[in-house]
Amino acid sequence: MKVLVVGANGQIGKQATEFLHDYDEHHVRAMVRKEEQLNEFKEKGIEAVLADLEGSVDQLTQAAEGCDAVIFAAGSGGQTGADKTLLIDLDGAIKMVEAAEKAGVERFLMVSALQAHNRDNWNEKIRHYYVAKHYADKALVASSLNHTIVRPGGLLNEPGTGKIKVADDLPERATIPREDVARVLVASLNQEKTFNRGFDLLSGDQSIEVALNSL
Amino acid sequence: MKVLVVGANGQIGKQATEFLHDYDEHHVRAMVRKEEQLNEFKEKGIEAVLADLEGSVDQLTQAAEGCDAVIFAAGSGGQTGADKTLLIDLDGAIKMVEAAEKAGVERFLMVSALQAHNRDNWNEKIRHYYVAKHYADKALVASSLNHTIVRPGGLLNEPGTGKIKVADDLPERATIPREDVARVLVASLNQEKTFNRGFDLLSGDQSIEVALNSL
């Protein structure tokens, strides 16, 4: 599969890009916003493209041309205001869905947030962020794309364990290393049990392969 | 028609509520967030209900019970942050759509913003606000409700002229008094030409009746 990683300079996106680069069966294209990020990937021998989620759908469509799948791992991050949450996490994500449809991409994997589908269990402190994720996810579901919505718990920067727990609904507030989220995204690309559905994702005691196969 | 005005304490909502109260053919219920606002309406002999767009869909459903139509004229306003734009203008609006469906309401009239349907023509300074309005409108269109999306231009507090211009697309940046927007909402309730569609709205040279009938 040829996979466009959107938000390839982010913490999950970078790891997903590198894992994909290591696989013979996949090719990866890193989508980044800045010239210096572009060069960083190119120096590692990774194909990269410049495009901005605040830009036009046409520009994003060009970035996705020729890809079989999109992994959307972009986010406005905790340092910016809620206006950027609207522009990136909501509108940027939905523009990328539209772009993927226009470019003839078949698969779209979205990095969402634990319980984003369940309005009754949103973290009050960042409730507005959940609103953006919730409706971006809904737009993906309503699209024509074969989608997978991965909803990880609190993201940690520690090394992955390779052991996870997945389900429709994991209402407890728990965590997972970003590395494991990146591995789950890559493992989901061809895993039919993840097609056209979403799932909550936390650290657990099953291997990624066994856990995804149990969906 | 029994009409729930959501955001009845707002500048457009208050005028729409008062116009509806004056009509024999309509009954109005004002939905407000604060006790003192509730009393203000009750003192004028207007039915009022307390409910919060940041609250549950169940609470909003109760507020809408027994109504034939909802006029959504609420907004987080220019004084609050973009987090409230997400919570009120996006999630609040969509929760109200869900509540209307649950309560068996048939009609839903949304106060949107000029060109909110046209991503290429959003005001850059408040682009995030347009994102919220755009996706709230799309959720209403995707609902089962008979909808009308009224997209007024820059809102003025001066007295209405009763003369308007309406069309699918009015890309020029122009204005309209809030009083005229309130009158257009009330006039649209039973006007079949406005059913299941949206339109841009500006001051113009046609009467409201003639303009809506031309849609």
Tab-separated table of C-alpha atoms in Angstrom:
chain	number	residue	atom	x	y	z
A	1	MET	CA	0.000	0.000	0.000
A	2	LYS	CA	1.035	3.556	-0.691
A	3	VAL	CA	0.187	5.490	2.457
A	4	LEU	CA	0.005	9.254	2.974
A	5	VAL	CA	0.763	10.162	6.579
A	6	VAL	CA	-0.848	13.521	7.395
A	7	GLY	CA	0.847	15.217	10.315
A	8	ALA	CA	4.032	13.258	9.675
A	9	ASN	CA	6.022	15.677	11.774
A	10	GLY	CA	3.836	15.033	14.814
A	11	GLN	CA	4.766	12.561	17.484
A	12	ILE	CA	2.514	9.718	16.347
A	13	GLY	CA	2.820	10.595	12.661
A	14	LYS	CA	6.612	10.504	12.685
A	15	GLN	CA	6.708	7.044	14.212
A	16	ALA	CA	4.017	5.715	11.849
A	17	THR	CA	6.002	7.119	8.909
A	18	GLU	CA	9.197	5.443	10.027
A	19	PHE	CA	7.501	2.090	10.672
A	20	LEU	CA	5.901	2.205	7.222
A	21	HIS	CA	9.260	3.078	5.668
A	22	ASP	CA	10.687	-0.099	7.201
A	23	TYR	CA	8.017	-2.356	5.654
A	24	ASP	CA	8.642	-3.809	2.190
A	25	GLU	CA	4.915	-4.174	1.554
A	26	HIS	CA	4.183	-0.470	2.145
A	27	HIS	CA	5.363	2.802	0.667
A	28	VAL	CA	4.974	5.974	2.630
A	29	ARG	CA	4.607	9.633	1.715
A	30	ALA	CA	4.994	12.093	4.581
A	31	MET	CA	2.797	15.182	4.406
A	32	VAL	CA	4.287	18.147	6.260
A	33	ARG	CA	3.702	21.870	6.468
A	34	LYS	CA	7.235	23.285	6.483
A	35	GLU	CA	10.168	23.112	4.072
A	36	GLU	CA	12.643	22.072	6.777
A	37	GLN	CA	10.416	19.161	7.794
A	38	LEU	CA	10.241	18.126	4.141
A	39	ASN	CA	14.017	18.026	3.902
A	40	GLU	CA	14.310	16.063	7.139
A	41	PHE	CA	12.256	13.227	5.656
A	42	LYS	CA	13.950	13.390	2.276
A	43	GLU	CA	17.351	13.069	3.919
A	44	LYS	CA	16.141	9.783	5.415
A	45	GLY	CA	15.080	8.606	1.943
A	46	ILE	CA	11.387	9.059	2.710
A	47	GLU	CA	9.082	10.584	0.100
A	48	ALA	CA	7.558	13.798	1.410
A	49	VAL	CA	5.103	16.429	0.224
A	50	LEU	CA	4.341	19.971	1.377
A	51	ALA	CA	0.696	20.756	2.084
A	52	ASP	CA	-1.221	22.703	4.694
A	53	LEU	CA	-4.445	21.581	6.361
A	54	GLU	CA	-5.448	25.244	6.455
A	55	GLY	CA	-5.086	25.352	2.660
A	56	SER	CA	-7.473	24.309	-0.096
A	57	VAL	CA	-8.993	20.889	-0.682
A	58	ASP	CA	-7.353	20.984	-4.134
A	59	GLN	CA	-3.900	21.283	-2.584
A	60	LEU	CA	-4.651	18.395	-0.238
A	61	THR	CA	-6.028	16.336	-3.112
A	62	GLN	CA	-2.751	16.776	-4.982
A	63	ALA	CA	-0.844	15.635	-1.915
A	64	ALA	CA	-2.946	12.451	-1.757
A	65	GLU	CA	-2.823	11.582	-5.493
A	66	GLY	CA	-1.625	8.042	-6.084
A	67	CYS	CA	-2.052	6.887	-2.490
A	68	ASP	CA	-4.152	3.905	-1.396
A	69	ALA	CA	-4.559	5.042	2.192
A	70	VAL	CA	-4.370	8.121	4.399
A	71	ILE	CA	-3.350	8.046	8.037
A	72	PHE	CA	-4.556	11.265	9.635
A	73	ALA	CA	-2.312	11.892	12.626
A	74	ALA	CA	-2.349	15.691	12.569
A	75	GLY	CA	-3.572	17.859	15.394
A	76	SER	CA	-3.386	21.471	16.383
A	77	GLY	CA	-1.733	20.467	19.647
A	78	GLY	CA	-2.156	21.765	23.151
A	79	GLN	CA	-0.164	24.969	22.607
A	80	THR	CA	-2.592	26.664	20.227
A	81	GLY	CA	-6.006	28.182	20.803
A	82	ALA	CA	-9.401	26.628	20.200
A	83	ASP	CA	-9.627	28.566	16.929
A	84	LYS	CA	-6.914	26.245	15.598
A	85	THR	CA	-8.842	23.268	16.969
A	86	LEU	CA	-11.676	24.307	14.656
A	87	LEU	CA	-9.375	24.990	11.698
A	88	ILE	CA	-7.145	21.896	11.972
A	89	ASP	CA	-8.806	19.151	14.006
A	90	LEU	CA	-12.251	19.751	12.530
A	91	ASP	CA	-12.111	21.535	9.172
A	92	GLY	CA	-8.604	20.321	8.287
A	93	ALA	CA	-9.552	16.716	8.978
A	94	ILE	CA	-12.781	16.942	6.984
A	95	LYS	CA	-11.023	18.695	4.084
A	96	MET	CA	-8.548	15.804	4.103
A	97	VAL	CA	-11.449	13.335	3.932
A	98	GLU	CA	-12.859	15.241	0.949
A	99	ALA	CA	-9.394	15.334	-0.638
A	100	ALA	CA	-8.955	11.580	-0.181
A	101	GLU	CA	-12.297	10.980	-1.894
A	102	LYS	CA	-11.327	13.247	-4.789
A	103	ALA	CA	-7.911	11.627	-5.135
A	104	GLY	CA	-9.446	8.149	-5.302
A	105	VAL	CA	-7.870	6.989	-2.024
A	106	GLU	CA	-9.722	3.972	-0.612
A	107	ARG	CA	-8.681	3.749	3.035
A	108	PHE	CA	-8.665	6.486	5.682
A	109	LEU	CA	-7.389	5.913	9.207
A	110	MET	CA	-8.148	8.662	11.692
A	111	VAL	CA	-6.359	9.234	14.982
A	112	SER	CA	-9.202	10.299	17.236
A	113	ALA	CA	-9.477	10.355	21.039
A	114	LEU	CA	-10.756	7.871	23.617
A	115	GLN	CA	-14.551	8.107	23.912
A	116	ALA	CA	-14.801	10.799	21.228
A	117	HIS	CA	-17.922	8.972	20.045
A	118	ASN	CA	-19.516	9.181	23.480
A	119	ARG	CA	-20.554	12.743	24.321
A	120	ASP	CA	-21.480	11.713	27.876
A	121	ASN	CA	-17.901	10.814	28.755
A	122	TRP	CA	-15.848	13.744	27.488
A	123	ASN	CA	-13.113	15.262	29.593
A	124	GLU	CA	-14.653	18.547	30.762
A	125	LYS	CA	-11.318	20.390	30.672
A	126	ILE	CA	-10.903	19.838	26.930
A	127	ARG	CA	-14.512	19.312	25.994
A	128	HIS	CA	-14.186	21.643	22.995
A	129	TYR	CA	-11.410	19.403	21.612
A	130	TYR	CA	-13.722	16.386	21.838
A	131	VAL	CA	-16.391	18.307	19.937
A	132	ALA	CA	-13.961	18.805	17.044
A	133	LYS	CA	-12.826	15.164	17.062
A	134	HIS	CA	-16.401	13.891	17.338
A	135	TYR	CA	-17.655	15.701	14.262
A	136	ALA	CA	-14.530	15.034	12.209
A	137	ASP	CA	-15.020	11.335	12.934
A	138	LYS	CA	-18.696	11.559	11.974
A	139	ALA	CA	-17.816	13.202	8.667
A	140	LEU	CA	-15.390	10.375	7.921
A	141	VAL	CA	-18.051	7.774	8.719
A	142	ALA	CA	-20.469	9.586	6.390
A	143	SER	CA	-17.885	9.615	3.588
A	144	SER	CA	-17.432	6.971	0.897
A	145	LEU	CA	-14.052	5.901	2.317
A	146	ASN	CA	-13.231	2.602	3.984
A	147	HIS	CA	-12.488	4.093	7.373
A	148	THR	CA	-10.914	3.143	10.670
A	149	ILE	CA	-11.208	5.471	13.638
A	150	VAL	CA	-8.580	4.762	16.279
A	151	ARG	CA	-9.454	6.381	19.609
A	152	PRO	CA	-6.438	6.171	21.921
A	153	GLY	CA	-6.412	7.092	25.604
A	154	GLY	CA	-3.992	9.524	27.247
A	155	LEU	CA	-0.868	9.617	25.086
A	156	LEU	CA	2.494	8.836	26.660
A	157	ASN	CA	5.950	9.440	25.207
A	158	GLU	CA	7.472	6.336	26.769
A	159	PRO	CA	8.501	3.348	24.598
A	160	GLY	CA	5.706	1.106	23.384
A	161	THR	CA	4.992	-2.253	25.000
A	162	GLY	CA	3.284	-3.815	21.968
A	163	LYS	CA	0.491	-4.866	24.329
A	164	ILE	CA	-2.914	-3.285	23.923
A	165	LYS	CA	-6.616	-3.477	24.654
A	166	VAL	CA	-9.279	-2.528	22.076
A	167	ALA	CA	-13.073	-2.364	22.186
A	168	ASP	CA	-16.068	-0.350	21.039
A	169	ASP	CA	-16.133	1.280	24.422
A	170	LEU	CA	-13.405	1.585	27.050
A	171	PRO	CA	-14.871	4.210	29.352
A	172	GLU	CA	-12.088	4.180	31.953
A	173	ARG	CA	-9.533	6.986	31.664
A	174	ALA	CA	-6.248	5.246	30.951
A	175	THR	CA	-3.182	5.676	28.773
A	176	ILE	CA	-1.109	4.268	25.923
A	177	PRO	CA	2.346	5.117	24.543
A	178	ARG	CA	2.329	6.994	21.225
A	179	GLU	CA	4.582	4.310	19.766
A	180	ASP	CA	1.877	1.690	20.293
A	181	VAL	CA	-0.713	3.931	18.646
A	182	ALA	CA	1.581	4.293	15.616
A	183	ARG	CA	1.988	0.494	15.438
A	184	VAL	CA	-1.773	-0.049	15.689
A	185	LEU	CA	-2.322	2.357	12.782
A	186	VAL	CA	0.148	0.501	10.581
A	187	ALA	CA	-1.249	-2.901	11.606
A	188	SER	CA	-4.806	-1.732	10.851
A	189	LEU	CA	-4.108	-0.796	7.228
A	190	ASN	CA	-4.826	-4.301	5.883
A	191	GLN	CA	-6.686	-5.737	8.871
A	192	GLU	CA	-10.262	-6.288	7.709
A	193	LYS	CA	-11.594	-6.432	11.267
A	194	THR	CA	-10.825	-2.699	11.513
A	195	PHE	CA	-12.613	-1.769	8.257
A	196	ASN	CA	-15.458	0.753	8.495
A	197	ARG	CA	-15.451	1.006	12.267
A	198	GLY	CA	-13.903	2.780	15.220
A	199	PHE	CA	-12.509	1.494	18.489
A	200	ASP	CA	-11.142	2.746	21.793
A	201	LEU	CA	-7.478	1.878	22.377
A	202	LEU	CA	-5.502	1.562	25.621
A	203	SER	CA	-2.459	-0.282	26.883
A	204	GLY	CA	-3.424	-3.853	27.722
A	205	ASP	CA	-2.192	-7.404	27.698
A	206	GLN	CA	-2.853	-8.617	24.161
A	207	SER	CA	-0.473	-8.370	21.230
A	208	ILE	CA	-1.558	-5.848	18.585
A	209	GLU	CA	-2.240	-8.646	16.117
A	210	VAL	CA	-4.418	-10.670	18.515
A	211	ALA	CA	-6.253	-7.598	19.801
A	212	LEU	CA	-7.146	-6.243	16.343
A	213	ASN	CA	-8.195	-9.696	15.227
A	214	SER	CA	-10.623	-9.853	18.155
A	215	LEU	CA	-12.575	-6.816	16.942
B	1	MET	CA	-47.476	26.674	14.998
B	2	LYS	CA	-45.882	26.269	18.391
B	3	VAL	CA	-42.334	27.560	18.021
B	4	LEU	CA	-39.375	27.134	20.366
B	5	VAL	CA	-36.950	30.028	20.040
B	6	VAL	CA	-33.487	28.909	21.138
B	7	GLY	CA	-31.323	31.826	22.185
B	8	ALA	CA	-34.415	33.887	22.937
B	9	ASN	CA	-32.375	36.301	25.008
B	10	GLY	CA	-30.096	37.080	22.061
B	11	GLN	CA	-30.616	40.061	19.835
B	12	ILE	CA	-32.264	38.224	16.940
B	13	GLY	CA	-33.962	35.659	19.178
B	14	LYS	CA	-35.642	38.273	21.344
B	15	GLN	CA	-37.162	40.052	18.366
B	16	ALA	CA	-38.300	36.778	16.771
B	17	THR	CA	-39.916	35.797	20.078
B	18	GLU	CA	-41.782	39.071	20.337
B	19	PHE	CA	-42.975	38.982	16.730
B	20	LEU	CA	-44.238	35.416	17.221
B	21	HIS	CA	-46.001	36.450	20.423
B	22	ASP	CA	-47.886	39.086	18.422
B	23	TYR	CA	-49.196	36.581	15.865
B	24	ASP	CA	-52.490	34.812	16.545
B	25	GLU	CA	-51.515	31.863	14.341
B	26	HIS	CA	-48.323	31.130	16.302
B	27	HIS	CA	-47.467	30.310	19.884
B	28	VAL	CA	-43.953	30.873	21.131
B	29	ARG	CA	-41.827	29.304	23.852
B	30	ALA	CA	-38.622	31.154	24.698
B	31	MET	CA	-35.663	28.967	25.639
B	32	VAL	CA	-33.181	30.760	27.887
B	33	ARG	CA	-30.247	29.854	30.069
B	34	LYS	CA	-30.796	32.024	33.159
B	35	GLU	CA	-33.581	32.350	35.699
B	36	GLU	CA	-33.778	36.156	35.392
B	37	GLN	CA	-34.221	35.862	31.622
B	38	LEU	CA	-37.011	33.358	32.227
B	39	ASN	CA	-38.812	35.798	34.470
B	40	GLU	CA	-38.393	38.622	32.000
B	41	PHE	CA	-40.329	36.677	29.364
B	42	LYS	CA	-42.931	35.410	31.802
B	43	GLU	CA	-43.643	38.963	32.936
B	44	LYS	CA	-44.494	39.778	29.319
B	45	GLY	CA	-46.884	36.807	29.222
B	46	ILE	CA	-44.544	34.745	27.052
B	47	GLU	CA	-44.047	31.048	27.792
B	48	ALA	CA	-40.410	30.354	28.649
B	49	VAL	CA	-38.260	27.360	29.513
B	50	LEU	CA	-34.821	27.022	31.116
B	51	ALA	CA	-32.309	24.892	29.225
B	52	ASP	CA	-28.620	25.084	28.433
B	53	LEU	CA	-27.023	24.267	25.087
B	54	GLU	CA	-24.029	22.995	27.047
B	55	GLY	CA	-26.329	20.530	28.812
B	56	SER	CA	-27.647	17.146	27.750
B	57	VAL	CA	-29.693	16.294	24.669
B	58	ASP	CA	-32.364	14.972	27.066
B	59	GLN	CA	-32.724	18.365	28.713
B	60	LEU	CA	-32.998	20.042	25.314
B	61	THR	CA	-35.515	17.427	24.166
B	62	GLN	CA	-37.721	18.257	27.134
B	63	ALA	CA	-37.514	21.932	26.266
B	64	ALA	CA	-38.689	21.178	22.719
B	65	GLU	CA	-41.536	18.785	23.621
B	66	GLY	CA	-44.841	19.796	22.084
B	67	CYS	CA	-43.327	22.265	19.610
B	68	ASP	CA	-43.832	22.157	15.845
B	69	ALA	CA	-40.766	24.201	14.997
B	70	VAL	CA	-37.447	25.350	16.417
B	71	ILE	CA	-35.794	28.629	15.541
B	72	PHE	CA	-32.126	28.364	16.476
B	73	ALA	CA	-30.902	31.906	17.069
B	74	ALA	CA	-28.311	31.159	19.755
B	75	GLY	CA	-24.644	31.915	19.449
B	76	SER	CA	-21.662	32.102	21.721
B	77	GLY	CA	-21.147	35.727	20.684
B	78	GLY	CA	-18.034	37.696	19.981
B	79	GLN	CA	-16.985	38.088	23.616
B	80	THR	CA	-16.169	34.444	24.332
B	81	GLY	CA	-13.325	32.239	23.177
B	82	ALA	CA	-13.281	29.771	20.311
B	83	ASP	CA	-13.797	26.953	22.810
B	84	LYS	CA	-17.332	28.284	23.314
B	85	THR	CA	-17.738	28.462	19.530
B	86	LEU	CA	-17.167	24.705	19.498
B	87	LEU	CA	-19.439	24.078	22.499
B	88	ILE	CA	-22.358	26.341	21.517
B	89	ASP	CA	-22.324	27.138	17.807
B	90	LEU	CA	-21.282	23.624	16.781
B	91	ASP	CA	-22.110	21.040	19.444
B	92	GLY	CA	-24.967	23.021	20.993
B	93	ALA	CA	-26.619	23.504	17.620
B	94	ILE	CA	-26.255	19.854	16.659
B	95	LYS	CA	-27.521	18.681	20.059
B	96	MET	CA	-30.561	20.906	19.491
B	97	VAL	CA	-31.092	19.240	16.088
B	98	GLU	CA	-30.951	15.831	17.773
B	99	ALA	CA	-33.303	17.044	20.508
B	100	ALA	CA	-35.794	18.346	17.944
B	101	GLU	CA	-35.776	14.961	16.205
B	102	LYS	CA	-36.339	13.186	19.512
B	103	ALA	CA	-39.129	15.548	20.525
B	104	GLY	CA	-40.958	15.014	17.243
B	105	VAL	CA	-40.489	18.605	16.065
B	106	GLU	CA	-40.951	18.887	12.292
B	107	ARG	CA	-39.397	22.215	11.308
B	108	PHE	CA	-35.966	23.621	12.209
B	109	LEU	CA	-34.830	27.084	11.200
B	110	MET	CA	-31.154	27.849	11.709
B	111	VAL	CA	-29.593	31.284	11.881
B	112	SER	CA	-26.318	30.739	10.078
B	113	ALA	CA	-23.934	33.236	8.464
B	114	LEU	CA	-23.569	34.623	4.935
B	115	GLN	CA	-21.605	32.211	2.747
B	116	ALA	CA	-21.209	29.646	5.551
B	117	HIS	CA	-21.831	26.992	2.871
B	118	ASN	CA	-18.970	28.306	0.739
B	119	ARG	CA	-15.584	27.554	2.304
B	120	ASP	CA	-13.809	29.632	-0.357
B	121	ASN	CA	-15.437	32.852	0.786
B	122	TRP	CA	-15.059	32.830	4.564
B	123	ASN	CA	-13.941	35.928	6.429
B	124	GLU	CA	-10.348	35.102	7.375
B	125	LYS	CA	-10.565	36.975	10.702
B	126	ILE	CA	-13.333	34.708	12.005
B	127	ARG	CA	-12.693	31.692	9.844
B	128	HIS	CA	-13.014	29.361	12.862
B	129	TYR	CA	-16.552	30.685	13.460
B	130	TYR	CA	-17.494	29.815	9.884
B	131	VAL	CA	-16.141	26.294	10.419
B	132	ALA	CA	-18.556	25.822	13.326
B	133	LYS	CA	-21.525	27.258	11.433
B	134	HIS	CA	-20.692	25.237	8.306
B	135	TYR	CA	-20.725	21.881	10.057
B	136	ALA	CA	-23.744	22.686	12.222
B	137	ASP	CA	-25.640	23.532	9.038
B	138	LYS	CA	-24.476	20.308	7.397
B	139	ALA	CA	-25.668	18.266	10.379
B	140	LEU	CA	-29.088	19.905	10.113
B	141	VAL	CA	-29.255	19.121	6.385
B	142	ALA	CA	-28.348	15.493	7.152
B	143	SER	CA	-31.085	15.265	9.804
B	144	SER	CA	-34.669	14.151	9.259
B	145	LEU	CA	-36.021	17.648	9.938
B	146	ASN	CA	-37.656	19.990	7.450
B	147	HIS	CA	-34.965	22.629	7.614
B	148	THR	CA	-34.359	26.209	6.576
B	149	ILE	CA	-30.888	27.685	6.900
B	150	VAL	CA	-30.950	31.479	6.909
B	151	ARG	CA	-27.502	32.947	6.224
B	152	PRO	CA	-27.589	36.683	6.958
B	153	GLY	CA	-24.801	39.129	6.180
B	154	GLY	CA	-23.207	41.511	8.684
B	155	LEU	CA	-25.753	42.108	11.437
B	156	LEU	CA	-26.804	45.671	12.264
B	157	ASN	CA	-28.713	46.889	15.296
B	158	GLU	CA	-30.585	49.603	13.410
B	159	PRO	CA	-34.351	49.309	12.759
B	160	GLY	CA	-35.398	46.927	9.988
B	161	THR	CA	-36.461	48.202	6.575
B	162	GLY	CA	-38.563	45.177	5.647
B	163	LYS	CA	-36.708	45.122	2.318
B	164	ILE	CA	-34.399	42.211	1.595
B	165	LYS	CA	-32.525	40.224	-1.030
B	166	VAL	CA	-32.244	36.428	-0.907
B	167	ALA	CA	-30.430	33.878	-3.089
B	168	ASP	CA	-28.435	30.656	-2.984
B	169	ASP	CA	-25.296	32.723	-3.187
B	170	LEU	CA	-24.732	36.378	-2.397
B	171	PRO	CA	-20.945	36.539	-2.303
B	172	GLU	CA	-20.622	40.301	-1.706
B	173	ARG	CA	-19.968	41.351	1.886
B	174	ALA	CA	-22.992	43.370	2.890
B	175	THR	CA	-25.306	43.862	5.858
B	176	ILE	CA	-28.831	43.509	7.207
B	177	PRO	CA	-30.548	44.741	10.385
B	178	ARG	CA	-31.196	42.042	12.991
B	179	GLU	CA	-34.868	43.036	13.013
B	180	ASP	CA	-35.197	42.022	9.354
B	181	VAL	CA	-33.500	38.688	10.062
B	182	ALA	CA	-36.022	38.038	12.840
B	183	ARG	CA	-38.910	38.887	10.468
B	184	VAL	CA	-37.509	36.589	7.770
B	185	LEU	CA	-37.344	33.715	10.276
B	186	VAL	CA	-40.969	34.176	11.295
B	187	ALA	CA	-42.094	34.564	7.667
B	188	SER	CA	-40.210	31.391	6.685
B	189	LEU	CA	-42.008	29.138	9.168
B	190	ASN	CA	-44.886	28.322	6.798
B	191	GLN	CA	-43.321	29.417	3.511
B	192	GLU	CA	-42.849	26.248	1.477
B	193	LYS	CA	-40.279	27.893	-0.796
B	194	THR	CA	-37.904	27.907	2.174
B	195	PHE	CA	-38.413	24.228	3.056
B	196	ASN	CA	-35.323	21.994	3.063
B	197	ARG	CA	-32.934	24.634	1.759
B	198	GLY	CA	-30.648	27.449	2.782
B	199	PHE	CA	-30.219	30.956	1.420
B	200	ASP	CA	-27.993	33.989	1.820
B	201	LEU	CA	-29.811	37.065	3.131
B	202	LEU	CA	-28.977	40.781	2.802
B	203	SER	CA	-30.808	44.074	2.820
B	204	GLY	CA	-32.331	44.646	-0.602
B	205	ASP	CA	-35.316	46.123	-2.362
B	206	GLN	CA	-37.941	43.382	-2.216
B	207	SER	CA	-40.506	42.884	0.511
B	208	ILE	CA	-39.879	39.822	2.666
B	209	GLU	CA	-42.972	38.127	1.265
B	210	VAL	CA	-42.004	38.701	-2.372
B	211	ALA	CA	-38.353	37.799	-1.797
B	212	LEU	CA	-39.086	34.497	-0.032
B	213	ASN	CA	-41.649	33.614	-2.646
B	214	SER	CA	-38.990	34.045	-5.343
B	215	LEU	CA	-36.785	31.297	-3.886
